[in-house]
Amino acid sequence: MIYLPAGYRLIAVITFGWLGAFSIGLAYAIRIYFFRDIPLIESISLAILYGLAPLAAYKLWERIFGITSNLANISIGNIFWLSFLSALFNAIFRIAYFAYANMPYGLHELSLIVAGNMAGTFFSFIFTKNIYPNLQGHQIKYAALLKRASQEIRIG
């Protein structure tokens, strides 16, 4: 259950694109800066990695399989590969930070991160696909709302 948010981070990126990745990174930076007492520069560095991991995995998955963000048309196999790529990117980015910070890491940590994130992402997607199958329409709706809001701000 602890790894289910990994899937919802990826769903946020599919739904909101760069804004979703930015929001994930911002929330993570605030959380670790205030609750873990990590220095600000490290918090920002980790937040960038944390927000970019699902975005990079999603963009690569889209390019490899030629799939859009509509969950109604993807198979279980494609969800598996998206989950795997997301977990792998998350683990690689986290291990890169561990190496930079001279923290102990190894195959054990890498395998735990990949397995946990993959399971959490896969189950989150299966649940979301069955309950809320068409995220693409919401992505378009939010983009239209943001565009209209920005136009109203310029006019007003």
PDB file of C-alpha atoms in Angstrom:
ATOM      1  CA  MET A   1       0.000   0.000   0.000  1.00  0.00           C
ATOM      2  CA  ILE A   2       2.897   2.360   0.656  1.00  0.00           C
ATOM      3  CA  TYR A   3       3.851   2.361  -3.039  1.00  0.00           C
ATOM      4  CA  LEU A   4       0.394   3.176  -4.451  1.00  0.00           C
ATOM      5  CA  PRO A   5       1.236   6.917  -4.655  1.00  0.00           C
ATOM      6  CA  ALA A   6       3.879   6.035  -7.262  1.00  0.00           C
ATOM      7  CA  GLY A   7       1.042   5.209  -9.628  1.00  0.00           C
ATOM      8  CA  TYR A   8      -0.907   8.330  -8.812  1.00  0.00           C
ATOM      9  CA  ARG A   9       2.183  10.461  -9.471  1.00  0.00           C
ATOM     10  CA  LEU A  10       2.293   8.940 -12.925  1.00  0.00           C
ATOM     11  CA  ILE A  11      -1.445   9.505 -13.410  1.00  0.00           C
ATOM     12  CA  ALA A  12      -0.937  13.153 -12.409  1.00  0.00           C
ATOM     13  CA  VAL A  13       1.742  13.466 -15.092  1.00  0.00           C
ATOM     14  CA  ILE A  14      -0.524  11.852 -17.707  1.00  0.00           C
ATOM     15  CA  THR A  15      -3.405  14.124 -16.735  1.00  0.00           C
ATOM     16  CA  PHE A  16      -1.570  17.423 -16.253  1.00  0.00           C
ATOM     17  CA  GLY A  17       1.702  16.981 -18.166  1.00  0.00           C
ATOM     18  CA  TRP A  18       4.514  19.330 -17.112  1.00  0.00           C
ATOM     19  CA  LEU A  19       2.231  20.977 -14.557  1.00  0.00           C
ATOM     20  CA  GLY A  20       1.743  17.596 -12.896  1.00  0.00           C
ATOM     21  CA  ALA A  21       5.502  16.967 -12.777  1.00  0.00           C
ATOM     22  CA  PHE A  22       6.094  20.450 -11.362  1.00  0.00           C
ATOM     23  CA  SER A  23       3.392  19.967  -8.709  1.00  0.00           C
ATOM     24  CA  ILE A  24       4.818  16.597  -7.685  1.00  0.00           C
ATOM     25  CA  GLY A  25       8.285  18.114  -7.348  1.00  0.00           C
ATOM     26  CA  LEU A  26       7.016  21.134  -5.409  1.00  0.00           C
ATOM     27  CA  ALA A  27       5.033  19.014  -2.978  1.00  0.00           C
ATOM     28  CA  TYR A  28       8.010  16.703  -2.447  1.00  0.00           C
ATOM     29  CA  ALA A  29      10.385  19.645  -1.884  1.00  0.00           C
ATOM     30  CA  ILE A  30       8.083  21.166   0.719  1.00  0.00           C
ATOM     31  CA  ARG A  31       7.610  17.847   2.460  1.00  0.00           C
ATOM     32  CA  ILE A  32      11.269  16.906   2.743  1.00  0.00           C
ATOM     33  CA  TYR A  33      12.462  20.423   3.538  1.00  0.00           C
ATOM     34  CA  PHE A  34      10.071  20.961   6.435  1.00  0.00           C
ATOM     35  CA  PHE A  35       9.611  17.427   7.759  1.00  0.00           C
ATOM     36  CA  ARG A  36      13.003  15.802   7.158  1.00  0.00           C
ATOM     37  CA  ASP A  37      15.262  18.820   7.720  1.00  0.00           C
ATOM     38  CA  ILE A  38      17.101  18.362   4.433  1.00  0.00           C
ATOM     39  CA  PRO A  39      18.920  21.506   3.227  1.00  0.00           C
ATOM     40  CA  LEU A  40      17.072  23.631   0.674  1.00  0.00           C
ATOM     41  CA  ILE A  41      19.421  22.941  -2.255  1.00  0.00           C
ATOM     42  CA  GLU A  42      19.194  19.185  -1.711  1.00  0.00           C
ATOM     43  CA  SER A  43      15.419  19.437  -1.343  1.00  0.00           C
ATOM     44  CA  ILE A  44      15.167  21.221  -4.676  1.00  0.00           C
ATOM     45  CA  SER A  45      17.513  18.723  -6.356  1.00  0.00           C
ATOM     46  CA  LEU A  46      15.529  15.767  -5.059  1.00  0.00           C
ATOM     47  CA  ALA A  47      12.250  17.434  -6.026  1.00  0.00           C
ATOM     48  CA  ILE A  48      13.436  17.907  -9.603  1.00  0.00           C
ATOM     49  CA  LEU A  49      14.438  14.252  -9.829  1.00  0.00           C
ATOM     50  CA  TYR A  50      11.222  13.123  -8.143  1.00  0.00           C
ATOM     51  CA  GLY A  51       9.035  15.138 -10.532  1.00  0.00           C
ATOM     52  CA  LEU A  52      10.979  14.265 -13.680  1.00  0.00           C
ATOM     53  CA  ALA A  53      11.051  10.494 -13.123  1.00  0.00           C
ATOM     54  CA  PRO A  54       7.372   9.819 -13.960  1.00  0.00           C
ATOM     55  CA  LEU A  55       7.428  12.395 -16.770  1.00  0.00           C
ATOM     56  CA  ALA A  56      10.512  10.855 -18.401  1.00  0.00           C
ATOM     57  CA  ALA A  57       9.080   7.342 -18.066  1.00  0.00           C
ATOM     58  CA  TYR A  58       5.734   8.380 -19.541  1.00  0.00           C
ATOM     59  CA  LYS A  59       7.298  10.215 -22.494  1.00  0.00           C
ATOM     60  CA  LEU A  60       9.585   7.263 -23.272  1.00  0.00           C
ATOM     61  CA  TRP A  61       6.663   4.816 -22.997  1.00  0.00           C
ATOM     62  CA  GLU A  62       4.583   6.996 -25.329  1.00  0.00           C
ATOM     63  CA  ARG A  63       7.398   7.115 -27.865  1.00  0.00           C
ATOM     64  CA  ILE A  64       8.187   3.382 -27.726  1.00  0.00           C
ATOM     65  CA  PHE A  65       4.596   2.133 -27.936  1.00  0.00           C
ATOM     66  CA  GLY A  66       3.028   5.066 -29.806  1.00  0.00           C
ATOM     67  CA  ILE A  67       0.221   5.340 -27.249  1.00  0.00           C
ATOM     68  CA  THR A  68      -1.625   8.461 -26.168  1.00  0.00           C
ATOM     69  CA  SER A  69      -2.739   9.125 -22.618  1.00  0.00           C
ATOM     70  CA  ASN A  70      -6.152   7.523 -23.039  1.00  0.00           C
ATOM     71  CA  LEU A  71      -6.243   4.627 -20.578  1.00  0.00           C
ATOM     72  CA  ALA A  72      -9.313   3.070 -22.180  1.00  0.00           C
ATOM     73  CA  ASN A  73      -7.292   1.742 -25.125  1.00  0.00           C
ATOM     74  CA  ILE A  74      -4.212   0.296 -23.450  1.00  0.00           C
ATOM     75  CA  SER A  75      -3.687  -3.339 -22.604  1.00  0.00           C
ATOM     76  CA  ILE A  76      -2.501  -4.915 -19.389  1.00  0.00           C
ATOM     77  CA  GLY A  77       0.850  -5.522 -21.083  1.00  0.00           C
ATOM     78  CA  ASN A  78       1.235  -1.830 -21.875  1.00  0.00           C
ATOM     79  CA  ILE A  79       0.328  -0.927 -18.306  1.00  0.00           C
ATOM     80  CA  PHE A  80       2.985  -3.387 -17.158  1.00  0.00           C
ATOM     81  CA  TRP A  81       5.641  -1.709 -19.338  1.00  0.00           C
ATOM     82  CA  LEU A  82       4.603   1.773 -18.210  1.00  0.00           C
ATOM     83  CA  SER A  83       4.796   0.621 -14.589  1.00  0.00           C
ATOM     84  CA  PHE A  84       8.209  -0.918 -15.193  1.00  0.00           C
ATOM     85  CA  LEU A  85       9.614   2.191 -16.899  1.00  0.00           C
ATOM     86  CA  SER A  86       8.270   4.471 -14.195  1.00  0.00           C
ATOM     87  CA  ALA A  87       9.711   2.303 -11.425  1.00  0.00           C
ATOM     88  CA  LEU A  88      13.040   2.035 -13.236  1.00  0.00           C
ATOM     89  CA  PHE A  89      13.354   5.795 -13.802  1.00  0.00           C
ATOM     90  CA  ASN A  90      12.404   6.482 -10.195  1.00  0.00           C
ATOM     91  CA  ALA A  91      15.032   4.012  -8.969  1.00  0.00           C
ATOM     92  CA  ILE A  92      17.747   5.304 -11.306  1.00  0.00           C
ATOM     93  CA  PHE A  93      17.139   8.924 -10.298  1.00  0.00           C
ATOM     94  CA  ARG A  94      17.094   8.010  -6.615  1.00  0.00           C
ATOM     95  CA  ILE A  95      20.260   5.895  -6.853  1.00  0.00           C
ATOM     96  CA  ALA A  96      21.933   8.777  -8.722  1.00  0.00           C
ATOM     97  CA  TYR A  97      21.126  11.023  -5.771  1.00  0.00           C
ATOM     98  CA  PHE A  98      22.431   8.410  -3.318  1.00  0.00           C
ATOM     99  CA  ALA A  99      25.692   8.256  -5.271  1.00  0.00           C
ATOM    100  CA  TYR A 100      25.961  12.063  -5.296  1.00  0.00           C
ATOM    101  CA  ALA A 101      25.303  12.287  -1.553  1.00  0.00           C
ATOM    102  CA  ASN A 102      27.782   9.457  -0.753  1.00  0.00           C
ATOM    103  CA  MET A 103      24.999   7.441   0.834  1.00  0.00           C
ATOM    104  CA  PRO A 104      25.177   3.654   0.879  1.00  0.00           C
ATOM    105  CA  TYR A 105      23.252   2.057  -1.940  1.00  0.00           C
ATOM    106  CA  GLY A 106      23.381  -1.088  -3.941  1.00  0.00           C
ATOM    107  CA  LEU A 107      21.469  -3.728  -5.797  1.00  0.00           C
ATOM    108  CA  HIS A 108      19.298  -4.419  -2.754  1.00  0.00           C
ATOM    109  CA  GLU A 109      18.047  -0.820  -2.573  1.00  0.00           C
ATOM    110  CA  LEU A 110      17.598  -0.647  -6.340  1.00  0.00           C
ATOM    111  CA  SER A 111      15.551  -3.852  -6.447  1.00  0.00           C
ATOM    112  CA  LEU A 112      13.351  -2.743  -3.538  1.00  0.00           C
ATOM    113  CA  ILE A 113      12.612   0.606  -5.166  1.00  0.00           C
ATOM    114  CA  VAL A 114      11.849  -0.949  -8.562  1.00  0.00           C
ATOM    115  CA  ALA A 115       9.679  -3.769  -7.192  1.00  0.00           C
ATOM    116  CA  GLY A 116       7.714  -1.537  -4.824  1.00  0.00           C
ATOM    117  CA  ASN A 117       7.114   1.261  -7.307  1.00  0.00           C
ATOM    118  CA  MET A 118       6.250  -1.175 -10.070  1.00  0.00           C
ATOM    119  CA  ALA A 119       3.651  -2.964  -7.965  1.00  0.00           C
ATOM    120  CA  GLY A 120       2.175   0.298  -6.679  1.00  0.00           C
ATOM    121  CA  THR A 121       2.009   1.814 -10.145  1.00  0.00           C
ATOM    122  CA  PHE A 122       0.532  -1.292 -11.729  1.00  0.00           C
ATOM    123  CA  PHE A 123      -2.232  -1.622  -9.120  1.00  0.00           C
ATOM    124  CA  SER A 124      -2.982   2.112  -9.207  1.00  0.00           C
ATOM    125  CA  PHE A 125      -3.385   1.954 -12.985  1.00  0.00           C
ATOM    126  CA  ILE A 126      -5.548  -1.144 -12.932  1.00  0.00           C
ATOM    127  CA  PHE A 127      -7.788   0.473 -10.307  1.00  0.00           C
ATOM    128  CA  THR A 128      -7.924   3.787 -12.181  1.00  0.00           C
ATOM    129  CA  LYS A 129      -8.507   2.118 -15.548  1.00  0.00           C
ATOM    130  CA  ASN A 130     -11.515   0.262 -14.179  1.00  0.00           C
ATOM    131  CA  ILE A 131     -12.993   3.197 -12.261  1.00  0.00           C
ATOM    132  CA  TYR A 132     -12.009   6.165 -14.410  1.00  0.00           C
ATOM    133  CA  PRO A 133     -10.958   4.929 -17.846  1.00  0.00           C
ATOM    134  CA  ASN A 134     -10.564   8.113 -19.907  1.00  0.00           C
ATOM    135  CA  LEU A 135      -8.012  10.519 -18.482  1.00  0.00           C
ATOM    136  CA  GLN A 136      -7.355  12.157 -21.826  1.00  0.00           C
ATOM    137  CA  GLY A 137     -10.665  14.022 -21.837  1.00  0.00           C
ATOM    138  CA  HIS A 138      -9.869  15.502 -18.442  1.00  0.00           C
ATOM    139  CA  GLN A 139      -6.422  16.523 -19.620  1.00  0.00           C
ATOM    140  CA  ILE A 140      -8.010  18.466 -22.477  1.00  0.00           C
ATOM    141  CA  LYS A 141     -10.592  20.007 -20.131  1.00  0.00           C
ATOM    142  CA  TYR A 142      -7.915  21.216 -17.683  1.00  0.00           C
ATOM    143  CA  ALA A 143      -5.794  22.607 -20.507  1.00  0.00           C
ATOM    144  CA  ALA A 144      -8.808  24.576 -21.777  1.00  0.00           C
ATOM    145  CA  LEU A 145      -9.528  25.889 -18.269  1.00  0.00           C
ATOM    146  CA  LEU A 146      -5.909  27.001 -17.821  1.00  0.00           C
ATOM    147  CA  LYS A 147      -5.919  28.703 -21.212  1.00  0.00           C
ATOM    148  CA  ARG A 148      -9.175  30.536 -20.448  1.00  0.00           C
ATOM    149  CA  ALA A 149      -7.903  31.585 -17.023  1.00  0.00           C
ATOM    150  CA  SER A 150      -4.686  32.965 -18.493  1.00  0.00           C
ATOM    151  CA  GLN A 151      -6.676  34.919 -21.100  1.00  0.00           C
ATOM    152  CA  GLU A 152      -8.943  36.367 -18.400  1.00  0.00           C
ATOM    153  CA  ILE A 153      -5.937  37.414 -16.338  1.00  0.00           C
ATOM    154  CA  ARG A 154      -4.436  39.235 -19.342  1.00  0.00           C
ATOM    155  CA  ILE A 155      -7.744  40.951 -20.126  1.00  0.00           C
ATOM    156  CA  GLY A 156      -8.565  41.824 -16.505  1.00  0.00           C
TER     157      GLY A 156
END
